[in-house]
CSV table of C-alpha atoms in Angstrom, one decimal:
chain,number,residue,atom,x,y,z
A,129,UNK,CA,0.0,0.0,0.0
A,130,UNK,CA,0.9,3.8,0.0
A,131,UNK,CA,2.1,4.1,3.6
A,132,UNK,CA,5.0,1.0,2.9
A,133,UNK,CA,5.7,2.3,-0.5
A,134,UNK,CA,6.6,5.3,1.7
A,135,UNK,CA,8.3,3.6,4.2
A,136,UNK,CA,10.2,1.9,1.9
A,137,UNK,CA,11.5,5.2,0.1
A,138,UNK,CA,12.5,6.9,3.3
A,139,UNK,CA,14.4,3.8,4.3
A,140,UNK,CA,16.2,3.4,1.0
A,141,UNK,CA,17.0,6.8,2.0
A,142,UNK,CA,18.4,6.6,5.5
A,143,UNK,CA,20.0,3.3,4.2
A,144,UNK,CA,21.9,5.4,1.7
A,145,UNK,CA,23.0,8.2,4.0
A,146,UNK,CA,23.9,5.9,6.5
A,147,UNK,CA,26.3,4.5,3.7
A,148,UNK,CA,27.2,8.0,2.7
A,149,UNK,CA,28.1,9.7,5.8
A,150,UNK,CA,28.5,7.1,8.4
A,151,UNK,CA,25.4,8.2,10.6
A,152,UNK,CA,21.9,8.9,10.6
A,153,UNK,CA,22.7,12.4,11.9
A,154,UNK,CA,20.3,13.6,9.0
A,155,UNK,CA,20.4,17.8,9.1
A,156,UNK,CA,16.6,19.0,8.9
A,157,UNK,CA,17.2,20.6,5.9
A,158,UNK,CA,18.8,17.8,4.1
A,159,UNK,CA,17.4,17.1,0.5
A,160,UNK,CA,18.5,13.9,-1.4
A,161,UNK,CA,20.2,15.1,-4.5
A,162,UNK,CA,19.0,13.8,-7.8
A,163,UNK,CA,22.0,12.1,-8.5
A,164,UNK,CA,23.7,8.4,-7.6
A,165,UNK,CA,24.3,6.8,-5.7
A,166,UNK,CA,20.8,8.0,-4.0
A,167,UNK,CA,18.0,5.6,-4.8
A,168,UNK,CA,16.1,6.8,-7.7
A,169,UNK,CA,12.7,7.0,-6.1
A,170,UNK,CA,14.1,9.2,-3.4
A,171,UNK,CA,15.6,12.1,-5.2
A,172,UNK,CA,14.0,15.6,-3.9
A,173,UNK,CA,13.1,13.7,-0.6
A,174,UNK,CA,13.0,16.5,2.1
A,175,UNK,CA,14.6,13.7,4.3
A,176,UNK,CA,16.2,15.9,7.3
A,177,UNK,CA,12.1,16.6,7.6
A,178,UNK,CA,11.1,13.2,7.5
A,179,UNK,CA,13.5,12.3,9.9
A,180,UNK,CA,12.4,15.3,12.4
A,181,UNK,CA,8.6,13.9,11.8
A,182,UNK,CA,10.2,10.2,12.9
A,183,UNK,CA,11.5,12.0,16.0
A,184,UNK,CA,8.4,14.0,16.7
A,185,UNK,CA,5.4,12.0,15.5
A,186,UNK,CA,6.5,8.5,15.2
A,187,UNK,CA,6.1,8.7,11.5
A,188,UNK,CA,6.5,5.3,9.9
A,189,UNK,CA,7.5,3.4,12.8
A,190,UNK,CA,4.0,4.2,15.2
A,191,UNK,CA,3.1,0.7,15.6
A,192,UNK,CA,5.9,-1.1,13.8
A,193,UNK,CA,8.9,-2.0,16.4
A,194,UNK,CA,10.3,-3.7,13.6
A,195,UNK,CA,11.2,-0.9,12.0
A,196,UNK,CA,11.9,1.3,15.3
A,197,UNK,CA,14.2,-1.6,16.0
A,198,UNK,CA,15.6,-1.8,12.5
A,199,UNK,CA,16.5,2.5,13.0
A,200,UNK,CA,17.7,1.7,16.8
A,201,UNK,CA,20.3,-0.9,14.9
A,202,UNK,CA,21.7,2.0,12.4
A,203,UNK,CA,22.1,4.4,15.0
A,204,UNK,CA,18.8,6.3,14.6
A,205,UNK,CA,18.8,9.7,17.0
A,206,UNK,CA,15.9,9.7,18.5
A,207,UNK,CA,16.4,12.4,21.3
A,208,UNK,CA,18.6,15.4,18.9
A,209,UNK,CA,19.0,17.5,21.8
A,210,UNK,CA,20.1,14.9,24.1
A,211,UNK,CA,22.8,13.8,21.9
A,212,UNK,CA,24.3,17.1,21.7
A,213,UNK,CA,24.1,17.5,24.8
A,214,UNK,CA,26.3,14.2,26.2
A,215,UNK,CA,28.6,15.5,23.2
A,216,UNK,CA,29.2,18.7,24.9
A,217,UNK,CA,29.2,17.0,28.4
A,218,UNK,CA,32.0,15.0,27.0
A,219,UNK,CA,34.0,18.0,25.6
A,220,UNK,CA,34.1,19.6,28.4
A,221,UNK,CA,35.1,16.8,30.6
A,222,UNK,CA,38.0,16.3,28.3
A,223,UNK,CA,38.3,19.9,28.9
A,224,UNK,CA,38.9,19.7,32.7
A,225,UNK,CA,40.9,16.9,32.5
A,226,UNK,CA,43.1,18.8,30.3
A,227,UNK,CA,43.3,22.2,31.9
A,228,UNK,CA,41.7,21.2,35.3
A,229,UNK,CA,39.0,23.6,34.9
A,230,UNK,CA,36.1,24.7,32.8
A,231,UNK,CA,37.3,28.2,32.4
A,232,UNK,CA,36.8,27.7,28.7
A,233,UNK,CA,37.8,30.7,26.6
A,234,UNK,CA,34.9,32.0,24.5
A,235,UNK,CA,37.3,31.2,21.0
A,236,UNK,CA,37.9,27.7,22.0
A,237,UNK,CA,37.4,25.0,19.5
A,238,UNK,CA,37.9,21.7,20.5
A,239,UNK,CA,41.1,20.2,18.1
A,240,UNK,CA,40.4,17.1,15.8
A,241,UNK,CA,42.9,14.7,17.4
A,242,UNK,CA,43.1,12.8,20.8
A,243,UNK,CA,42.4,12.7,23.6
A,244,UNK,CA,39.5,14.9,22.9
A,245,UNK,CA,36.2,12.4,21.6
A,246,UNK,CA,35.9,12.4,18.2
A,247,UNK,CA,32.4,13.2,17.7
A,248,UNK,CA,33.3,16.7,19.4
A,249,UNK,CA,36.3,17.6,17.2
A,250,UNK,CA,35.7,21.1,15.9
A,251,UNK,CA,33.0,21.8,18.1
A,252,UNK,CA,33.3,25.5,19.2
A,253,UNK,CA,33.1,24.7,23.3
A,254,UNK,CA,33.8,28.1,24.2
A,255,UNK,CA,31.1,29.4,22.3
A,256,UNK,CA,28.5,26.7,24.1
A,257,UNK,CA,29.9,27.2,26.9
A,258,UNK,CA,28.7,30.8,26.8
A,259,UNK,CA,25.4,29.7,25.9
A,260,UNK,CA,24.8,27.9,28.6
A,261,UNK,CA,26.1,30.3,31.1
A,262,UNK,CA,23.5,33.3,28.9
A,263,UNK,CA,20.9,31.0,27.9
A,264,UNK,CA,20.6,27.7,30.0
A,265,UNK,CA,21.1,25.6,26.8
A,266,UNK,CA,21.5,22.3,27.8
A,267,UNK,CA,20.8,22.5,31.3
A,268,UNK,CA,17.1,25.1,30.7
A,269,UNK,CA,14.3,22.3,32.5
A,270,UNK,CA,17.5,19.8,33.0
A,271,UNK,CA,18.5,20.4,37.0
A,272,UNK,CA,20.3,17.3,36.7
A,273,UNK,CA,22.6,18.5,33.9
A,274,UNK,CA,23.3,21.6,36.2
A,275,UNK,CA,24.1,19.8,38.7
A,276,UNK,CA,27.0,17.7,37.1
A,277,UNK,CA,28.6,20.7,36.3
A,278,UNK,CA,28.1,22.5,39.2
A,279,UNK,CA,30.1,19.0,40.5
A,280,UNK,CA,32.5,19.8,37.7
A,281,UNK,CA,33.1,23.3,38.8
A,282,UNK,CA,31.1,25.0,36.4
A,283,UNK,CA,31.3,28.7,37.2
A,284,UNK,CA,28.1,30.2,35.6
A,285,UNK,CA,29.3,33.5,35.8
A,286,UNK,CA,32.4,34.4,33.5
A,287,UNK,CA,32.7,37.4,35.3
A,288,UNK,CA,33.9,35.6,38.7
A,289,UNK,CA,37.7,33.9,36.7
């Protein structure tokens, strides 16, 4: 029917990205390009907006754990935010093990080479870590999240270094 035809073209898709990029870290504005080695039937596919509709509405796999499970296996995101998050949680713990603080200068960028985890190489820390000391990002309805880096030694005002 229609809906597994569907199904079938977005996970051609994913399959193919997957293949592509190593991930299913699929940017919400991503567009497969009418070219190989992208299935046929999914060229023009707004698939960074499928894959948000996944997250958000259990499109395609509401009532289907095979194919939640099948995702789950190729390292579907399901929780974005969360996943930046522990990326930035791990940066900066690489941080302090590195400098023994988190005094991280607003120009920092995180260098592509160890000991620093690899999914945070080029990340610009300092710049996050600003936002979270301006904005709450990350931590905003997360008390938790403030907490382990107040235990860190977080110091939420830049002011006070």
């Amino acid at each position: 029917d229609e809906l597994e035809r569907r199904w079938e073209e977005v996970h051609a898709a994913l399959l193919a990205y997957k293949e592509l990029h190593g991930d299913l870290e699929v940017p919400t504005a991503f567009v497969v390009p009418s070219e190989a080695p992208w299935p046929e039937e999914a060229w023009g596919m707004k698939l960074g907006c499928r894959v948000s509709h996944i997250r958000s509405h259990e499109h395609h796999v509401k009532d289907h754990p095979e194919r939640r499970a099948e995702l789950d296996a190729l390292g579907f995101v399901w929780d974005e935010l969360e996943r930046r998050w522990e990326e930035v949680h791990a940066a900066l713990l690489a941080y302090k093990e590195l400098h023994g603080d988190l005094e991280v200068p607003t120009a920092f960028v995180v260098p592509s080479e160890a000991p620093w985890p690899e999914e945070a190489w080029g990340m610009k820390l300092g710049y996050r870590v600003n936002n979270i000391r301006s904005s709450g990002d990350y931590v905003k309805h997360h008390p938790e999240r403030r907490a382990e880096l107040d235990a860190l030694g977080f110091r939420w005002n830049s002011l006070a270094w």
